[in-house]
Amino acid sequence: MDALIKYGREDKNVELRDIPQPPDPAPGQVVVEVGAAGVCGSDLHMWRDHQSWAIKLPLVLGHEFCGTVAAVGAGVETFKLGDRVAVETAAEVCGNCAYCHSGDYNQCPHRLGYGALYDGAFTQYVTARQQILHHIPENVTFEQASLTEPICVAYNALVEKTPVLRPGDIVVIQGPGPIGMMALFIAKLRGASEIVMLGTRHDKRRLTVAAEIGATQTLNIDEADPLELARSLGDGYGADLIVDCSGVSIALKSALEMVRPNGTITKIGWGPQPLDFNLDPLVQKAVTLQGCFSHLYDTWERALQLLSTGQIDLAPIIGGVYALGDWEAAFEQMESGENVKSVLVPA
Ligand SMILES: [Zn+2]
Ligand SMILES: [Zn+2]
């Protein structure tokens, strides 16, 4: 079967290769025929070899996916052949560490994520353990369900982490990429009074989409000062919550300026660049700076509900659906900002 593989540590060391189909599923596992797989900003980083996380090589890329159960191992009770399923990213966890025991398996030190340390979903068939499967509601398409994962990332960051976003909060989101847009959906659902989306000159199209899906203000930071905008909102002390989805380390500096005293900065985006500024404003303003990573089972069930009820409408986000053979166009059109999100359909 065709698979999109990162094979080396140079820019664009990614190509389609033929790999064997997965074997019959072991007990407790299923084989999923991939119905759709979203292209993530992190896939673009790995394509360009800019990733700042551990990966294996060679690696089948792709971790945002869903599909149809095509083979069922012994002991799998709640999923049968033909079921439509969305699949979490934690392909393997140890099941036996402090985090697995307390249910926080996203922090298992032995976690192997699809498309990073475990072969991913830009192919036709993927093996998955039953614990990470979720039934897809009937009225949710594969293209929509493939984006459950980035919704969960934002949901985890804005709702499951404390301090949580409160109705009436002023929120600034840095970076109108897919995760930034999902953060926007969640901020809107949580009742934020103002949601500012910040982008650069490369994000003109994405900022338009952000306004369409609920940003109360958008700003190109190459043209205007975001601090001035943040201080023009509400009582003028700055934003209650800054959500960093920029993928650039230096964004933290501007987040520290825009956040109000006692406010919160939630960092979702990764950034390989070292920082060279001081963190005194964090201390002086008593700001909570928190990281967040991945998501857990419950969040997936809720995200699928939000898709099923139409409370999250992904139509403006999905810029294009591409056959696996056209992956390069899918990647390029996301990198250029033409698409907020590209989706690959392997079959
Ligand atoms: Zn992702
Ligand atoms: Zn563990």
PDB file of N, CA and C in Angstrom, residues 17-104:
ATOM      1  N   ARG A  17       5.962   5.841  -0.680  1.00  0.00           N
ATOM      2  CA  ARG A  17       6.631   4.549  -0.866  1.00  0.00           C
ATOM      3  C   ARG A  17       5.618   3.438  -0.657  1.00  0.00           C
ATOM      4  N   ASP A  18       5.959   2.288  -1.207  1.00  0.00           N
ATOM      5  CA  ASP A  18       5.101   1.122  -1.036  1.00  0.00           C
ATOM      6  C   ASP A  18       5.521   0.390   0.246  1.00  0.00           C
ATOM      7  N   ILE A  19       4.573   0.160   1.149  1.00  0.00           N
ATOM      8  CA  ILE A  19       4.894  -0.596   2.378  1.00  0.00           C
ATOM      9  C   ILE A  19       3.902  -1.758   2.518  1.00  0.00           C
ATOM     10  N   PRO A  20       4.267  -2.780   3.293  1.00  0.00           N
ATOM     11  CA  PRO A  20       3.329  -3.898   3.472  1.00  0.00           C
ATOM     12  C   PRO A  20       2.106  -3.482   4.280  1.00  0.00           C
ATOM     13  N   GLN A  21       0.972  -4.145   4.014  1.00  0.00           N
ATOM     14  CA  GLN A  21      -0.226  -3.895   4.819  1.00  0.00           C
ATOM     15  C   GLN A  21       0.008  -4.410   6.237  1.00  0.00           C
ATOM     16  N   PRO A  22      -0.694  -3.830   7.223  1.00  0.00           N
ATOM     17  CA  PRO A  22      -0.505  -4.325   8.596  1.00  0.00           C
ATOM     18  C   PRO A  22      -0.962  -5.783   8.718  1.00  0.00           C
ATOM     19  N   PRO A  23      -0.357  -6.529   9.655  1.00  0.00           N
ATOM     20  CA  PRO A  23      -0.780  -7.918   9.873  1.00  0.00           C
ATOM     21  C   PRO A  23      -2.162  -7.980  10.517  1.00  0.00           C
ATOM     22  N   ASP A  24      -2.721  -9.172  10.666  1.00  0.00           N
ATOM     23  CA  ASP A  24      -3.989  -9.332  11.381  1.00  0.00           C
ATOM     24  C   ASP A  24      -3.851  -8.714  12.768  1.00  0.00           C
ATOM     25  N   PRO A  25      -4.911  -8.057  13.244  1.00  0.00           N
ATOM     26  CA  PRO A  25      -4.780  -7.359  14.533  1.00  0.00           C
ATOM     27  C   PRO A  25      -4.581  -8.318  15.700  1.00  0.00           C
ATOM     28  N   ALA A  26      -3.720  -7.917  16.630  1.00  0.00           N
ATOM     29  CA  ALA A  26      -3.498  -8.666  17.872  1.00  0.00           C
ATOM     30  C   ALA A  26      -4.740  -8.520  18.753  1.00  0.00           C
ATOM     31  N   PRO A  27      -4.850  -9.332  19.808  1.00  0.00           N
ATOM     32  CA  PRO A  27      -5.980  -9.171  20.734  1.00  0.00           C
ATOM     33  C   PRO A  27      -6.086  -7.726  21.231  1.00  0.00           C
ATOM     34  N   GLY A  28      -7.324  -7.205  21.251  1.00  0.00           N
ATOM     35  CA  GLY A  28      -7.543  -5.841  21.736  1.00  0.00           C
ATOM     36  C   GLY A  28      -7.291  -4.764  20.702  1.00  0.00           C
ATOM     37  N   GLN A  29      -6.923  -5.179  19.491  1.00  0.00           N
ATOM     38  CA  GLN A  29      -6.626  -4.193  18.441  1.00  0.00           C
ATOM     39  C   GLN A  29      -7.564  -4.354  17.254  1.00  0.00           C
ATOM     40  N   VAL A  30      -7.620  -3.309  16.448  1.00  0.00           N
ATOM     41  CA  VAL A  30      -8.331  -3.392  15.168  1.00  0.00           C
ATOM     42  C   VAL A  30      -7.404  -2.844  14.084  1.00  0.00           C
ATOM     43  N   VAL A  31      -7.733  -3.144  12.822  1.00  0.00           N
ATOM     44  CA  VAL A  31      -7.104  -2.450  11.702  1.00  0.00           C
ATOM     45  C   VAL A  31      -8.146  -1.487  11.150  1.00  0.00           C
ATOM     46  N   VAL A  32      -7.748  -0.232  10.980  1.00  0.00           N
ATOM     47  CA  VAL A  32      -8.648   0.796  10.459  1.00  0.00           C
ATOM     48  C   VAL A  32      -8.263   1.112   9.016  1.00  0.00           C
ATOM     49  N   GLU A  33      -9.241   1.052   8.112  1.00  0.00           N
ATOM     50  CA  GLU A  33      -9.013   1.545   6.758  1.00  0.00           C
ATOM     51  C   GLU A  33      -9.215   3.050   6.805  1.00  0.00           C
ATOM     52  N   VAL A  34      -8.157   3.797   6.511  1.00  0.00           N
ATOM     53  CA  VAL A  34      -8.194   5.251   6.691  1.00  0.00           C
ATOM     54  C   VAL A  34      -9.222   5.864   5.734  1.00  0.00           C
ATOM     55  N   GLY A  35     -10.135   6.648   6.305  1.00  0.00           N
ATOM     56  CA  GLY A  35     -11.149   7.327   5.483  1.00  0.00           C
ATOM     57  C   GLY A  35     -10.704   8.732   5.115  1.00  0.00           C
ATOM     58  N   ALA A  36     -10.068   9.393   6.050  1.00  0.00           N
ATOM     59  CA  ALA A  36      -9.533  10.739   5.809  1.00  0.00           C
ATOM     60  C   ALA A  36      -8.498  11.026   6.880  1.00  0.00           C
ATOM     61  N   ALA A  37      -7.505  11.846   6.507  1.00  0.00           N
ATOM     62  CA  ALA A  37      -6.446  12.207   7.457  1.00  0.00           C
ATOM     63  C   ALA A  37      -6.092  13.673   7.244  1.00  0.00           C
ATOM     64  N   GLY A  38      -6.140  14.433   8.334  1.00  0.00           N
ATOM     65  CA  GLY A  38      -5.828  15.858   8.240  1.00  0.00           C
ATOM     66  C   GLY A  38      -4.324  16.090   8.207  1.00  0.00           C
ATOM     67  N   VAL A  39      -3.915  17.101   7.461  1.00  0.00           N
ATOM     68  CA  VAL A  39      -2.516  17.518   7.471  1.00  0.00           C
ATOM     69  C   VAL A  39      -2.364  18.528   8.604  1.00  0.00           C
ATOM     70  N   CYS A  40      -1.399  18.277   9.477  1.00  0.00           N
ATOM     71  CA  CYS A  40      -1.179  19.121  10.658  1.00  0.00           C
ATOM     72  C   CYS A  40      -0.008  20.063  10.386  1.00  0.00           C
ATOM     73  N   GLY A  41       0.012  21.186  11.077  1.00  0.00           N
ATOM     74  CA  GLY A  41       1.178  22.053  11.018  1.00  0.00           C
ATOM     75  C   GLY A  41       2.445  21.277  11.340  1.00  0.00           C
ATOM     76  N   SER A  42       2.332  20.304  12.243  1.00  0.00           N
ATOM     77  CA  SER A  42       3.512  19.512  12.616  1.00  0.00           C
ATOM     78  C   SER A  42       3.977  18.636  11.443  1.00  0.00           C
ATOM     79  N   ASP A  43       3.063  18.215  10.576  1.00  0.00           N
ATOM     80  CA  ASP A  43       3.473  17.467   9.376  1.00  0.00           C
ATOM     81  C   ASP A  43       4.302  18.368   8.451  1.00  0.00           C
ATOM     82  N   LEU A  44       3.906  19.635   8.384  1.00  0.00           N
ATOM     83  CA  LEU A  44       4.688  20.577   7.565  1.00  0.00           C
ATOM     84  C   LEU A  44       6.081  20.763   8.171  1.00  0.00           C
ATOM     85  N   HIS A  45       6.144  20.865   9.512  1.00  0.00           N
ATOM     86  CA  HIS A  45       7.456  20.976  10.184  1.00  0.00           C
ATOM     87  C   HIS A  45       8.325  19.757   9.840  1.00  0.00           C
ATOM     88  N   MET A  46       7.731  18.571   9.862  1.00  0.00           N
ATOM     89  CA  MET A  46       8.533  17.354   9.608  1.00  0.00           C
ATOM     90  C   MET A  46       8.928  17.250   8.133  1.00  0.00           C
ATOM     91  N   TRP A  47       8.055  17.720   7.249  1.00  0.00           N
ATOM     92  CA  TRP A  47       8.364  17.792   5.813  1.00  0.00           C
ATOM     93  C   TRP A  47       9.606  18.673   5.603  1.00  0.00           C
ATOM     94  N   ARG A  48       9.640  19.794   6.325  1.00  0.00           N
ATOM     95  CA  ARG A  48      10.753  20.748   6.215  1.00  0.00           C
ATOM     96  C   ARG A  48      11.916  20.406   7.150  1.00  0.00           C
ATOM     97  N   ASP A  49      11.705  19.355   7.957  1.00  0.00           N
ATOM     98  CA  ASP A  49      12.661  18.955   8.993  1.00  0.00           C
ATOM     99  C   ASP A  49      12.933  20.081  10.001  1.00  0.00           C
ATOM    100  N   HIS A  50      11.863  20.761  10.401  1.00  0.00           N
ATOM    101  CA  HIS A  50      11.957  21.797  11.435  1.00  0.00           C
ATOM    102  C   HIS A  50      11.366  21.318  12.749  1.00  0.00           C
ATOM    103  N   GLN A  51      11.092  20.034  12.896  1.00  0.00           N
ATOM    104  CA  GLN A  51      10.394  19.569  14.104  1.00  0.00           C
ATOM    105  C   GLN A  51      11.293  19.701  15.327  1.00  0.00           C
ATOM    106  N   SER A  52      10.652  19.995  16.467  1.00  0.00           N
ATOM    107  CA  SER A  52      11.410  20.110  17.721  1.00  0.00           C
ATOM    108  C   SER A  52      10.987  19.009  18.684  1.00  0.00           C
ATOM    109  N   TRP A  53      10.535  17.874  18.169  1.00  0.00           N
ATOM    110  CA  TRP A  53      10.151  16.751  19.010  1.00  0.00           C
ATOM    111  C   TRP A  53      10.796  15.483  18.436  1.00  0.00           C
ATOM    112  N   ALA A  54      10.799  14.439  19.229  1.00  0.00           N
ATOM    113  CA  ALA A  54      11.450  13.190  18.805  1.00  0.00           C
ATOM    114  C   ALA A  54      10.619  12.475  17.745  1.00  0.00           C
ATOM    115  N   ILE A  55      11.276  11.968  16.733  1.00  0.00           N
ATOM    116  CA  ILE A  55      10.594  11.151  15.713  1.00  0.00           C
ATOM    117  C   ILE A  55      11.458   9.927  15.419  1.00  0.00           C
ATOM    118  N   LYS A  56      10.823   8.920  14.809  1.00  0.00           N
ATOM    119  CA  LYS A  56      11.602   7.788  14.317  1.00  0.00           C
ATOM    120  C   LYS A  56      11.767   7.953  12.815  1.00  0.00           C
ATOM    121  N   LEU A  57      12.742   7.281  12.252  1.00  0.00           N
ATOM    122  CA  LEU A  57      12.944   7.289  10.805  1.00  0.00           C
ATOM    123  C   LEU A  57      13.206   5.862  10.335  1.00  0.00           C
ATOM    124  N   PRO A  58      12.713   5.449   9.173  1.00  0.00           N
ATOM    125  CA  PRO A  58      11.696   6.146   8.393  1.00  0.00           C
ATOM    126  C   PRO A  58      10.360   6.159   9.140  1.00  0.00           C
ATOM    127  N   LEU A  59       9.501   7.101   8.760  1.00  0.00           N
ATOM    128  CA  LEU A  59       8.254   7.331   9.491  1.00  0.00           C
ATOM    129  C   LEU A  59       7.108   7.587   8.515  1.00  0.00           C
ATOM    130  N   VAL A  60       6.006   6.860   8.690  1.00  0.00           N
ATOM    131  CA  VAL A  60       4.784   7.210   7.961  1.00  0.00           C
ATOM    132  C   VAL A  60       4.154   8.388   8.696  1.00  0.00           C
ATOM    133  N   LEU A  61       3.998   9.513   8.014  1.00  0.00           N
ATOM    134  CA  LEU A  61       3.437  10.719   8.634  1.00  0.00           C
ATOM    135  C   LEU A  61       1.915  10.581   8.816  1.00  0.00           C
ATOM    136  N   GLY A  62       1.332  11.515   9.578  1.00  0.00           N
ATOM    137  CA  GLY A  62      -0.126  11.590   9.695  1.00  0.00           C
ATOM    138  C   GLY A  62      -0.629  11.078  11.033  1.00  0.00           C
ATOM    139  N   HIS A  63      -1.303  11.961  11.795  1.00  0.00           N
ATOM    140  CA  HIS A  63      -1.832  11.532  13.101  1.00  0.00           C
ATOM    141  C   HIS A  63      -3.259  11.987  13.344  1.00  0.00           C
ATOM    142  N   GLU A  64      -3.844  12.719  12.413  1.00  0.00           N
ATOM    143  CA  GLU A  64      -5.233  13.173  12.598  1.00  0.00           C
ATOM    144  C   GLU A  64      -6.081  12.356  11.636  1.00  0.00           C
ATOM    145  N   PHE A  65      -6.750  11.307  12.136  1.00  0.00           N
ATOM    146  CA  PHE A  65      -7.410  10.447  11.159  1.00  0.00           C
ATOM    147  C   PHE A  65      -8.622   9.703  11.706  1.00  0.00           C
ATOM    148  N   CYS A  66      -9.330   9.143  10.758  1.00  0.00           N
ATOM    149  CA  CYS A  66     -10.511   8.350  11.073  1.00  0.00           C
ATOM    150  C   CYS A  66     -10.708   7.378   9.913  1.00  0.00           C
ATOM    151  N   GLY A  67     -11.640   6.465  10.071  1.00  0.00           N
ATOM    152  CA  GLY A  67     -11.860   5.515   8.987  1.00  0.00           C
ATOM    153  C   GLY A  67     -12.845   4.438   9.383  1.00  0.00           C
ATOM    154  N   THR A  68     -12.701   3.284   8.724  1.00  0.00           N
ATOM    155  CA  THR A  68     -13.647   2.189   8.902  1.00  0.00           C
ATOM    156  C   THR A  68     -12.894   0.986   9.475  1.00  0.00           C
ATOM    157  N   VAL A  69     -13.497   0.324  10.446  1.00  0.00           N
ATOM    158  CA  VAL A  69     -12.861  -0.871  11.014  1.00  0.00           C
ATOM    159  C   VAL A  69     -12.854  -1.974   9.951  1.00  0.00           C
ATOM    160  N   ALA A  70     -11.641  -2.436   9.607  1.00  0.00           N
ATOM    161  CA  ALA A  70     -11.490  -3.393   8.507  1.00  0.00           C
ATOM    162  C   ALA A  70     -11.083  -4.786   8.990  1.00  0.00           C
ATOM    163  N   ALA A  71     -10.634  -4.887  10.241  1.00  0.00           N
ATOM    164  CA  ALA A  71     -10.312  -6.192  10.848  1.00  0.00           C
ATOM    165  C   ALA A  71     -10.352  -6.014  12.356  1.00  0.00           C
ATOM    166  N   VAL A  72     -10.842  -7.045  13.050  1.00  0.00           N
ATOM    167  CA  VAL A  72     -11.049  -6.934  14.499  1.00  0.00           C
ATOM    168  C   VAL A  72     -10.299  -8.058  15.205  1.00  0.00           C
ATOM    169  N   GLY A  73      -9.474  -7.721  16.185  1.00  0.00           N
ATOM    170  CA  GLY A  73      -8.740  -8.714  16.959  1.00  0.00           C
ATOM    171  C   GLY A  73      -9.621  -9.319  18.047  1.00  0.00           C
ATOM    172  N   ALA A  74      -9.123 -10.394  18.646  1.00  0.00           N
ATOM    173  CA  ALA A  74      -9.862 -11.054  19.727  1.00  0.00           C
ATOM    174  C   ALA A  74     -10.062 -10.091  20.893  1.00  0.00           C
ATOM    175  N   GLY A  75     -11.195 -10.208  21.547  1.00  0.00           N
ATOM    176  CA  GLY A  75     -11.423  -9.433  22.762  1.00  0.00           C
ATOM    177  C   GLY A  75     -11.877  -8.005  22.514  1.00  0.00           C
ATOM    178  N   VAL A  76     -12.136  -7.647  21.272  1.00  0.00           N
ATOM    179  CA  VAL A  76     -12.668  -6.300  20.998  1.00  0.00           C
ATOM    180  C   VAL A  76     -14.187  -6.412  20.968  1.00  0.00           C
ATOM    181  N   GLU A  77     -14.836  -5.750  21.935  1.00  0.00           N
ATOM    182  CA  GLU A  77     -16.276  -5.950  22.094  1.00  0.00           C
ATOM    183  C   GLU A  77     -17.105  -4.838  21.460  1.00  0.00           C
ATOM    184  N   THR A  78     -16.668  -3.615  21.609  1.00  0.00           N
ATOM    185  CA  THR A  78     -17.551  -2.488  21.268  1.00  0.00           C
ATOM    186  C   THR A  78     -17.353  -1.964  19.856  1.00  0.00           C
ATOM    187  N   PHE A  79     -16.453  -2.573  19.112  1.00  0.00           N
ATOM    188  CA  PHE A  79     -16.251  -2.153  17.718  1.00  0.00           C
ATOM    189  C   PHE A  79     -16.295  -3.386  16.823  1.00  0.00           C
ATOM    190  N   LYS A  80     -17.017  -3.239  15.686  1.00  0.00           N
ATOM    191  CA  LYS A  80     -17.126  -4.378  14.776  1.00  0.00           C
ATOM    192  C   LYS A  80     -16.776  -3.944  13.359  1.00  0.00           C
ATOM    193  N   LEU A  81     -16.609  -4.914  12.500  1.00  0.00           N
ATOM    194  CA  LEU A  81     -16.286  -4.642  11.095  1.00  0.00           C
ATOM    195  C   LEU A  81     -17.230  -3.605  10.521  1.00  0.00           C
ATOM    196  N   GLY A  82     -16.699  -2.616   9.825  1.00  0.00           N
ATOM    197  CA  GLY A  82     -17.542  -1.625   9.160  1.00  0.00           C
ATOM    198  C   GLY A  82     -17.859  -0.408  10.015  1.00  0.00           C
ATOM    199  N   ASP A  83     -17.557  -0.457  11.324  1.00  0.00           N
ATOM    200  CA  ASP A  83     -17.814   0.714  12.175  1.00  0.00           C
ATOM    201  C   ASP A  83     -16.944   1.888  11.725  1.00  0.00           C
ATOM    202  N   ARG A  84     -17.531   3.081  11.777  1.00  0.00           N
ATOM    203  CA  ARG A  84     -16.768   4.299  11.470  1.00  0.00           C
ATOM    204  C   ARG A  84     -16.172   4.819  12.774  1.00  0.00           C
ATOM    205  N   VAL A  85     -14.869   5.006  12.775  1.00  0.00           N
ATOM    206  CA  VAL A  85     -14.184   5.378  14.023  1.00  0.00           C
ATOM    207  C   VAL A  85     -13.205   6.534  13.816  1.00  0.00           C
ATOM    208  N   ALA A  86     -13.137   7.384  14.826  1.00  0.00           N
ATOM    209  CA  ALA A  86     -12.051   8.365  14.923  1.00  0.00           C
ATOM    210  C   ALA A  86     -11.023   7.775  15.883  1.00  0.00           C
ATOM    211  N   VAL A  87      -9.742   8.034  15.625  1.00  0.00           N
ATOM    212  CA  VAL A  87      -8.681   7.365  16.371  1.00  0.00           C
ATOM    213  C   VAL A  87      -7.796   8.418  17.045  1.00  0.00           C
ATOM    214  N   GLU A  88      -7.599   8.243  18.351  1.00  0.00           N
ATOM    215  CA  GLU A  88      -6.709   9.146  19.079  1.00  0.00           C
ATOM    216  C   GLU A  88      -5.258   8.973  18.606  1.00  0.00           C
ATOM    217  N   THR A  89      -4.391   9.860  19.081  1.00  0.00           N
ATOM    218  CA  THR A  89      -3.007   9.862  18.587  1.00  0.00           C
ATOM    219  C   THR A  89      -2.062   8.964  19.383  1.00  0.00           C
ATOM    220  N   ALA A  90      -2.451   8.597  20.598  1.00  0.00           N
ATOM    221  CA  ALA A  90      -1.543   7.815  21.461  1.00  0.00           C
ATOM    222  C   ALA A  90      -1.566   6.343  21.037  1.00  0.00           C
ATOM    223  N   ALA A  91      -0.839   6.030  19.975  1.00  0.00           N
ATOM    224  CA  ALA A  91      -0.851   4.665  19.431  1.00  0.00           C
ATOM    225  C   ALA A  91      -0.476   3.651  20.501  1.00  0.00           C
ATOM    226  N   GLU A  92       0.536   3.986  21.290  1.00  0.00           N
ATOM    227  CA  GLU A  92       0.932   3.096  22.381  1.00  0.00           C
ATOM    228  C   GLU A  92       1.227   3.900  23.639  1.00  0.00           C
ATOM    229  N   VAL A  93       0.792   3.384  24.777  1.00  0.00           N
ATOM    230  CA  VAL A  93       1.240   3.893  26.083  1.00  0.00           C
ATOM    231  C   VAL A  93       1.599   2.658  26.919  1.00  0.00           C
ATOM    232  N   CYS A  94       2.313   2.860  28.038  1.00  0.00           N
ATOM    233  CA  CYS A  94       2.816   1.679  28.752  1.00  0.00           C
ATOM    234  C   CYS A  94       1.727   1.020  29.593  1.00  0.00           C
ATOM    235  N   GLY A  95       0.744   1.825  30.046  1.00  0.00           N
ATOM    236  CA  GLY A  95      -0.322   1.268  30.877  1.00  0.00           C
ATOM    237  C   GLY A  95       0.094   1.014  32.320  1.00  0.00           C
ATOM    238  N   ASN A  96       1.322   1.360  32.653  1.00  0.00           N
ATOM    239  CA  ASN A  96       1.841   0.939  33.947  1.00  0.00           C
ATOM    240  C   ASN A  96       2.655   2.008  34.672  1.00  0.00           C
ATOM    241  N   CYS A  97       2.578   3.277  34.190  1.00  0.00           N
ATOM    242  CA  CYS A  97       3.332   4.336  34.874  1.00  0.00           C
ATOM    243  C   CYS A  97       2.357   5.161  35.715  1.00  0.00           C
ATOM    244  N   ALA A  98       2.886   6.130  36.458  1.00  0.00           N
ATOM    245  CA  ALA A  98       2.036   6.964  37.319  1.00  0.00           C
ATOM    246  C   ALA A  98       0.952   7.665  36.494  1.00  0.00           C
ATOM    247  N   TYR A  99       1.289   8.084  35.282  1.00  0.00           N
ATOM    248  CA  TYR A  99       0.338   8.844  34.456  1.00  0.00           C
ATOM    249  C   TYR A  99      -0.718   7.931  33.850  1.00  0.00           C
ATOM    250  N   CYS A 100      -0.305   6.768  33.382  1.00  0.00           N
ATOM    251  CA  CYS A 100      -1.292   5.818  32.869  1.00  0.00           C
ATOM    252  C   CYS A 100      -2.252   5.408  33.990  1.00  0.00           C
ATOM    253  N   HIS A 101      -1.715   5.145  35.187  1.00  0.00           N
ATOM    254  CA  HIS A 101      -2.558   4.705  36.298  1.00  0.00           C
ATOM    255  C   HIS A 101      -3.558   5.771  36.704  1.00  0.00           C
ATOM    256  N   SER A 102      -3.176   7.062  36.566  1.00  0.00           N
ATOM    257  CA  SER A 102      -4.094   8.112  37.007  1.00  0.00           C
ATOM    258  C   SER A 102      -4.939   8.626  35.846  1.00  0.00           C
ATOM    259  N   GLY A 103      -4.845   7.983  34.693  1.00  0.00           N
ATOM    260  CA  GLY A 103      -5.707   8.357  33.572  1.00  0.00           C
ATOM    261  C   GLY A 103      -5.131   9.433  32.677  1.00  0.00           C
ATOM    262  N   ASP A 104      -3.993   9.982  33.046  1.00  0.00           N
ATOM    263  CA  ASP A 104      -3.380  11.041  32.233  1.00  0.00           C
ATOM    264  C   ASP A 104      -2.380  10.432  31.243  1.00  0.00           C
TER     265      ASP A 104
END
